[in-house]
mmCIF file of C-alpha atoms and ligand atoms in Angstrom:
data_model
loop_
_atom_site.group_PDB
_atom_site.id
_atom_site.type_symbol
_atom_site.label_atom_id
_atom_site.label_comp_id
_atom_site.label_asym_id
_atom_site.label_seq_id
_atom_site.Cartn_x
_atom_site.Cartn_y
_atom_site.Cartn_z
ATOM 1 C CA MET A 1343 62.732 -90.845 -34.635
ATOM 2 C CA LYS A 1344 60.218 -90.842 -37.543
ATOM 3 C CA LEU A 1345 56.520 -89.234 -37.710
ATOM 4 C CA TYR A 1346 53.931 -91.051 -39.821
ATOM 5 C CA ASP A 1347 52.105 -87.898 -41.365
ATOM 6 C CA CYS A 1348 49.561 -87.357 -44.091
ATOM 7 C CA ALA A 1349 49.765 -83.882 -45.348
ATOM 8 C CA THR A 1350 46.232 -83.526 -46.037
ATOM 9 C CA ALA A 1351 44.486 -85.036 -42.739
ATOM 10 C CA PRO A 1352 43.596 -82.812 -39.971
ATOM 11 C CA SER A 1353 44.893 -85.331 -37.045
ATOM 12 C CA PRO A 1354 48.615 -85.426 -38.035
ATOM 13 C CA ARG A 1355 48.498 -81.461 -38.752
ATOM 14 C CA ARG A 1356 47.833 -81.033 -35.004
ATOM 15 C CA VAL A 1357 51.312 -82.464 -34.210
ATOM 16 C CA ARG A 1358 52.837 -80.798 -37.062
ATOM 17 C CA ILE A 1359 51.504 -77.552 -36.182
ATOM 18 C CA PHE A 1360 52.650 -78.206 -32.232
ATOM 19 C CA LEU A 1361 56.077 -78.937 -33.468
ATOM 20 C CA ALA A 1362 56.421 -76.047 -35.338
ATOM 21 C CA GLU A 1363 55.281 -73.991 -32.466
ATOM 22 C CA LYS A 1364 58.190 -75.572 -30.731
ATOM 23 C CA ARG A 1365 60.752 -75.185 -33.599
ATOM 24 C CA LEU A 1366 61.404 -78.783 -33.679
ATOM 25 C CA THR A 1367 62.057 -80.928 -36.926
ATOM 26 C CA VAL A 1368 60.966 -84.644 -36.766
ATOM 27 C CA PRO A 1369 61.578 -86.602 -40.192
ATOM 28 C CA THR A 1370 57.935 -87.773 -41.531
ATOM 29 C CA VAL A 1371 56.983 -90.406 -43.750
ATOM 30 C CA GLN A 1372 54.000 -89.493 -45.954
ATOM 31 C CA VAL A 1373 51.336 -92.302 -45.566
ATOM 32 C CA ASP A 1374 48.768 -92.003 -48.657
ATOM 33 C CA LEU A 1375 45.204 -92.213 -46.768
ATOM 34 C CA ARG A 1376 43.315 -91.755 -50.114
ATOM 35 C CA ASN A 1377 44.950 -94.613 -51.653
ATOM 36 C CA GLY A 1378 44.426 -96.715 -48.446
ATOM 37 C CA GLU A 1379 48.037 -97.108 -47.700
ATOM 38 C CA GLN A 1380 47.020 -97.445 -43.819
ATOM 39 C CA PHE A 1381 45.486 -100.687 -44.570
ATOM 40 C CA THR A 1382 48.690 -102.411 -45.874
ATOM 41 C CA PRO A 1383 50.086 -105.405 -43.750
ATOM 42 C CA THR A 1384 53.338 -102.934 -43.344
ATOM 43 C CA PHE A 1385 51.523 -99.939 -41.751
ATOM 44 C CA ARG A 1386 48.894 -102.150 -39.723
ATOM 45 C CA ALA A 1387 52.229 -103.850 -38.134
ATOM 46 C CA LEU A 1388 52.824 -100.161 -36.902
ATOM 47 C CA ASN A 1389 49.705 -99.415 -36.021
ATOM 48 C CA PRO A 1390 46.877 -101.833 -35.736
ATOM 49 C CA ALA A 1391 44.469 -98.814 -35.760
ATOM 50 C CA CYS A 1392 45.301 -98.151 -39.182
ATOM 51 C CA THR A 1393 45.305 -94.063 -38.196
ATOM 52 C CA VAL A 1394 47.992 -91.555 -38.471
ATOM 53 C CA PRO A 1395 49.957 -89.672 -36.830
ATOM 54 C CA VAL A 1396 52.130 -92.260 -35.321
ATOM 55 C CA LEU A 1397 55.590 -91.584 -33.885
ATOM 56 C CA GLU A 1398 57.919 -94.381 -33.955
ATOM 57 C CA LEU A 1399 61.000 -94.039 -31.743
ATOM 58 C CA ASP A 1400 64.448 -94.795 -32.078
ATOM 59 C CA ASP A 1401 63.758 -98.223 -30.170
ATOM 60 C CA GLY A 1402 60.770 -99.297 -32.657
ATOM 61 C CA ALA A 1403 58.425 -98.036 -30.094
ATOM 62 C CA THR A 1404 55.424 -96.301 -31.535
ATOM 63 C CA ILE A 1405 52.914 -93.821 -30.004
ATOM 64 C CA THR A 1406 49.644 -93.712 -32.118
ATOM 65 C CA ASP A 1407 47.597 -90.702 -30.910
ATOM 66 C CA ILE A 1408 47.913 -87.005 -31.257
ATOM 67 C CA LEU A 1409 47.753 -86.049 -27.537
ATOM 68 C CA SER A 1410 50.616 -88.591 -26.286
ATOM 69 C CA ILE A 1411 52.779 -87.448 -29.156
ATOM 70 C CA CYS A 1412 52.309 -83.956 -28.294
ATOM 71 C CA ARG A 1413 53.014 -84.856 -24.289
ATOM 72 C CA TYR A 1414 56.343 -86.780 -25.207
ATOM 73 C CA PHE A 1415 57.559 -83.229 -26.907
ATOM 74 C CA GLU A 1416 56.282 -81.099 -24.447
ATOM 75 C CA GLU A 1417 58.229 -83.325 -21.513
ATOM 76 C CA LEU A 1418 61.661 -83.422 -23.883
ATOM 77 C CA TYR A 1419 61.278 -79.729 -24.960
ATOM 78 C CA PRO A 1420 59.247 -77.826 -22.408
ATOM 79 C CA ASP A 1421 59.929 -74.212 -23.939
ATOM 80 C CA PRO A 1422 57.698 -72.960 -24.931
ATOM 81 C CA SER A 1423 55.082 -74.646 -22.888
ATOM 82 C CA LEU A 1424 51.885 -75.534 -24.814
ATOM 83 C CA ILE A 1425 50.308 -78.040 -22.374
ATOM 84 C CA GLY A 1426 50.817 -75.821 -19.228
ATOM 85 C CA GLN A 1427 53.213 -75.409 -16.564
ATOM 86 C CA SER A 1428 51.614 -75.895 -13.531
ATOM 87 C CA PRO A 1429 49.342 -78.727 -12.243
ATOM 88 C CA GLU A 1430 46.543 -76.227 -12.704
ATOM 89 C CA GLU A 1431 47.366 -74.841 -15.952
ATOM 90 C CA ARG A 1432 47.776 -78.607 -17.363
ATOM 91 C CA ALA A 1433 44.372 -79.274 -15.909
ATOM 92 C CA LEU A 1434 42.584 -76.264 -17.410
ATOM 93 C CA ILE A 1435 44.041 -76.733 -20.772
ATOM 94 C CA GLY A 1436 43.529 -80.546 -20.875
ATOM 95 C CA SER A 1437 39.573 -79.700 -19.927
ATOM 96 C CA TRP A 1438 39.210 -77.000 -22.553
ATOM 97 C CA LEU A 1439 40.851 -79.610 -25.029
ATOM 98 C CA SER A 1440 38.664 -82.306 -24.297
ATOM 99 C CA ARG A 1441 35.671 -80.024 -25.005
ATOM 100 C CA ILE A 1442 36.920 -78.727 -28.287
ATOM 101 C CA ASP A 1443 37.593 -82.474 -29.171
ATOM 102 C CA TRP A 1444 34.408 -83.518 -28.281
ATOM 103 C CA ASP A 1445 31.586 -81.094 -29.961
ATOM 104 C CA GLY A 1446 34.297 -79.600 -32.524
ATOM 105 C CA PHE A 1447 36.582 -82.185 -33.607
ATOM 106 C CA TYR A 1448 34.282 -85.247 -33.340
ATOM 107 C CA GLY A 1449 31.360 -83.247 -34.192
ATOM 108 C CA ALA A 1450 32.975 -82.329 -37.364
ATOM 109 C CA MET A 1451 34.120 -86.271 -37.817
ATOM 110 C CA ASP A 1452 30.798 -87.186 -37.665
ATOM 111 C CA ALA A 1453 29.331 -84.681 -39.981
ATOM 112 C CA PHE A 1454 31.828 -85.347 -42.677
ATOM 113 C CA ARG A 1455 32.474 -89.075 -42.385
ATOM 114 C CA ASN A 1456 28.499 -89.761 -42.435
ATOM 115 C CA SER A 1457 28.013 -87.699 -45.383
ATOM 116 C CA THR A 1458 30.597 -88.213 -47.996
ATOM 117 C CA PRO A 1459 30.026 -90.574 -50.638
ATOM 118 C CA GLY A 1460 33.794 -91.796 -50.805
ATOM 119 C CA LEU A 1461 33.396 -92.865 -47.145
ATOM 120 C CA LYS A 1462 30.878 -95.525 -47.459
ATOM 121 C CA ALA A 1463 31.584 -98.319 -44.829
ATOM 122 C CA ARG A 1464 34.340 -96.163 -43.457
ATOM 123 C CA ALA A 1465 32.347 -93.867 -41.176
ATOM 124 C CA LEU A 1466 34.964 -94.065 -38.370
ATOM 125 C CA PRO A 1467 38.912 -94.031 -39.241
ATOM 126 C CA GLY A 1468 40.517 -97.464 -38.716
ATOM 127 C CA PRO A 1469 39.945 -101.109 -39.978
ATOM 128 C CA GLU A 1470 36.544 -101.686 -39.036
ATOM 129 C CA PRO A 1471 33.972 -101.471 -41.972
ATOM 130 C CA TYR A 1472 31.141 -98.965 -40.070
ATOM 131 C CA GLU A 1473 28.396 -98.004 -42.268
ATOM 132 C CA GLN A 1474 27.515 -94.035 -42.572
ATOM 133 C CA ILE A 1475 24.453 -93.212 -40.603
ATOM 134 C CA PRO A 1476 22.728 -90.017 -41.719
ATOM 135 C CA ALA A 1477 21.294 -88.772 -38.700
ATOM 136 C CA LEU A 1478 25.032 -88.737 -36.969
ATOM 137 C CA ALA A 1479 25.859 -86.433 -39.879
ATOM 138 C CA GLU A 1480 23.066 -84.283 -39.147
ATOM 139 C CA ARG A 1481 23.631 -84.337 -35.317
ATOM 140 C CA GLY A 1482 27.337 -83.876 -35.880
ATOM 141 C CA ARG A 1483 26.449 -80.376 -37.852
ATOM 142 C CA ALA A 1484 24.283 -79.397 -34.965
ATOM 143 C CA ARG A 1485 27.457 -80.377 -32.671
ATOM 144 C CA VAL A 1486 29.631 -78.130 -34.619
ATOM 145 C CA GLN A 1487 27.077 -75.161 -34.474
ATOM 146 C CA HIS A 1488 27.024 -75.279 -30.747
ATOM 147 C CA PHE A 1489 30.911 -75.481 -30.823
ATOM 148 C CA PHE A 1490 31.327 -72.256 -32.916
ATOM 149 C CA ALA A 1491 29.050 -70.645 -30.149
ATOM 150 C CA TRP A 1492 30.849 -71.657 -27.060
ATOM 151 C CA VAL A 1493 34.177 -70.958 -28.320
ATOM 152 C CA ASP A 1494 32.642 -67.465 -29.537
ATOM 153 C CA ALA A 1495 31.485 -66.867 -26.060
ATOM 154 C CA ARG A 1496 34.863 -67.834 -24.370
ATOM 155 C CA LEU A 1497 36.868 -65.923 -26.954
ATOM 156 C CA ALA A 1498 34.781 -62.558 -26.096
ATOM 157 C CA GLU A 1499 36.760 -62.782 -22.627
ATOM 158 C CA ASN A 1500 39.879 -64.104 -23.544
ATOM 159 C CA GLU A 1501 42.475 -63.880 -26.455
ATOM 160 C CA PHE A 1502 43.187 -67.399 -26.598
ATOM 161 C CA ILE A 1503 41.118 -70.218 -25.822
ATOM 162 C CA CYS A 1504 42.691 -70.952 -22.413
ATOM 163 C CA GLY A 1505 43.389 -66.901 -21.818
ATOM 164 C CA PRO A 1506 46.344 -65.001 -22.615
ATOM 165 C CA LYS A 1507 48.891 -67.564 -23.903
ATOM 166 C CA PHE A 1508 48.591 -69.633 -26.996
ATOM 167 C CA THR A 1509 48.376 -73.464 -26.225
ATOM 168 C CA ILE A 1510 47.596 -76.930 -27.673
ATOM 169 C CA ALA A 1511 43.979 -75.897 -27.275
ATOM 170 C CA ASP A 1512 44.186 -73.066 -29.906
ATOM 171 C CA ILE A 1513 46.058 -75.613 -32.197
ATOM 172 C CA SER A 1514 43.112 -78.098 -31.741
ATOM 173 C CA GLY A 1515 40.220 -75.509 -31.845
ATOM 174 C CA MET A 1516 41.791 -74.138 -35.214
ATOM 175 C CA VAL A 1517 42.379 -77.475 -36.873
ATOM 176 C CA ALA A 1518 38.684 -78.581 -35.742
ATOM 177 C CA ILE A 1519 37.308 -75.588 -37.511
ATOM 178 C CA ASP A 1520 38.956 -76.093 -40.673
ATOM 179 C CA PHE A 1521 38.081 -79.740 -40.517
ATOM 180 C CA ALA A 1522 34.431 -78.718 -40.304
ATOM 181 C CA GLY A 1523 34.883 -76.816 -43.397
ATOM 182 C CA TRP A 1524 35.031 -80.071 -45.065
ATOM 183 C CA ALA A 1525 31.578 -80.475 -44.580
ATOM 184 C CA ARG A 1526 30.977 -77.139 -45.431
ATOM 185 C CA LEU A 1527 30.525 -75.508 -42.081
ATOM 186 C CA THR A 1528 32.031 -72.326 -41.274
ATOM 187 C CA PRO A 1529 31.686 -70.107 -38.408
ATOM 188 C CA PRO A 1530 28.825 -67.392 -38.853
ATOM 189 C CA GLU A 1531 29.554 -63.762 -39.618
ATOM 190 C CA HIS A 1532 28.014 -62.532 -36.577
ATOM 191 C CA MET A 1533 30.485 -64.573 -34.422
ATOM 192 C CA ALA A 1534 33.346 -61.933 -34.605
ATOM 193 C CA HIS A 1535 35.285 -63.409 -31.579
ATOM 194 C CA LEU A 1536 35.627 -66.380 -33.188
ATOM 195 C CA ARG A 1537 36.635 -65.015 -36.851
ATOM 196 C CA ARG A 1538 39.044 -62.616 -34.923
ATOM 197 C CA TRP A 1539 40.629 -65.556 -33.126
ATOM 198 C CA HIS A 1540 40.767 -67.828 -35.967
ATOM 199 C CA ALA A 1541 42.370 -65.337 -38.478
ATOM 200 C CA ALA A 1542 45.065 -64.838 -35.876
ATOM 201 C CA VAL A 1543 45.994 -68.515 -35.015
ATOM 202 C CA SER A 1544 45.791 -69.304 -38.837
ATOM 203 C CA ALA A 1545 48.349 -66.202 -39.730
ATOM 204 C CA ARG A 1546 50.978 -67.813 -37.421
ATOM 205 C CA PRO A 1547 53.583 -69.551 -39.728
ATOM 206 C CA SER A 1548 53.001 -72.637 -37.658
ATOM 207 C CA SER A 1549 49.517 -73.167 -38.984
ATOM 208 C CA LYS A 1550 51.223 -73.968 -42.451
ATOM 209 C CA ALA A 1551 53.123 -76.801 -41.292
HETATM 210 N N1 GSH B 20 43.043 -91.687 -32.248
HETATM 211 C C1 GSH B 20 43.913 -91.180 -33.425
HETATM 212 C C2 GSH B 20 42.901 -90.688 -34.445
HETATM 213 C C3 GSH B 20 43.681 -90.159 -35.598
HETATM 214 C C4 GSH B 20 42.717 -90.281 -36.700
HETATM 215 O O1 GSH B 20 41.540 -90.095 -36.562
HETATM 216 N N2 GSH B 20 43.640 -90.136 -37.949
HETATM 217 C C5 GSH B 20 42.889 -90.048 -39.190
HETATM 218 C C6 GSH B 20 43.219 -89.103 -39.987
HETATM 219 S S1 GSH B 20 42.815 -87.405 -39.527
HETATM 220 C C7 GSH B 20 43.077 -91.374 -39.920
HETATM 221 O O2 GSH B 20 44.288 -91.649 -39.978
HETATM 222 N N3 GSH B 20 42.323 -91.577 -40.944
HETATM 223 C C8 GSH B 20 42.589 -92.995 -41.555
HETATM 224 C C9 GSH B 20 41.150 -93.558 -42.070
HETATM 225 O O3 GSH B 20 40.348 -92.711 -42.311
HETATM 226 O O4 GSH B 20 41.312 -94.692 -42.779
HETATM 227 C C10 GSH B 20 44.661 -89.703 -32.795
HETATM 228 O O5 GSH B 20 43.926 -89.252 -31.748
HETATM 229 O O6 GSH B 20 45.436 -89.505 -33.170
#
């Protein structure tokens, strides 16, 4: 088994943190996204979407998105549970996770990718040459501010995003916030709950994975 990774990119970081929380070690192969290694014929053959993370299983099968990779490890190694143990827990965690992806991760991605000069004609990850749309960068910034506000409100009443337990939603939320920093968006001073939680999850050893 091999995890195709890029040490500086937010998406594979989510998988690395998930594995670290489960105390699992998987051999990794670094893919140099800055120099376009994701577009080489070898990598395209592995993942035509030209993105990381990719988990390659021993039989050659490839899993090419964050959540499916995490679910795979959760089923193999259920303890500690990060995606929920009961149908209700799994549904609630899944629901918060999709809100985090929607406003937080995709908002940060739009803000960053539509405004960074080095990403011209690469406004979305993958092989298609999508042009940047400055209005999407602006909208992404607004979505991230909205994301900060609702996560702060949620954390006023909960230790972690889904309640008293650390879950995959906390991993995704922390990585989304750090990614938003690439577009110079940081949680405002007055959002004390968000800042308390972000400091706590960032202090876990897994956050350095
Ligand atoms: N659908 C993928 C998307 C992952 C993704 O967007 N990865 C980015 C790194 S954060 C990537 O590989 N980008 C390649 C590029 O920008 O060309 C998932 O959810 O795992």
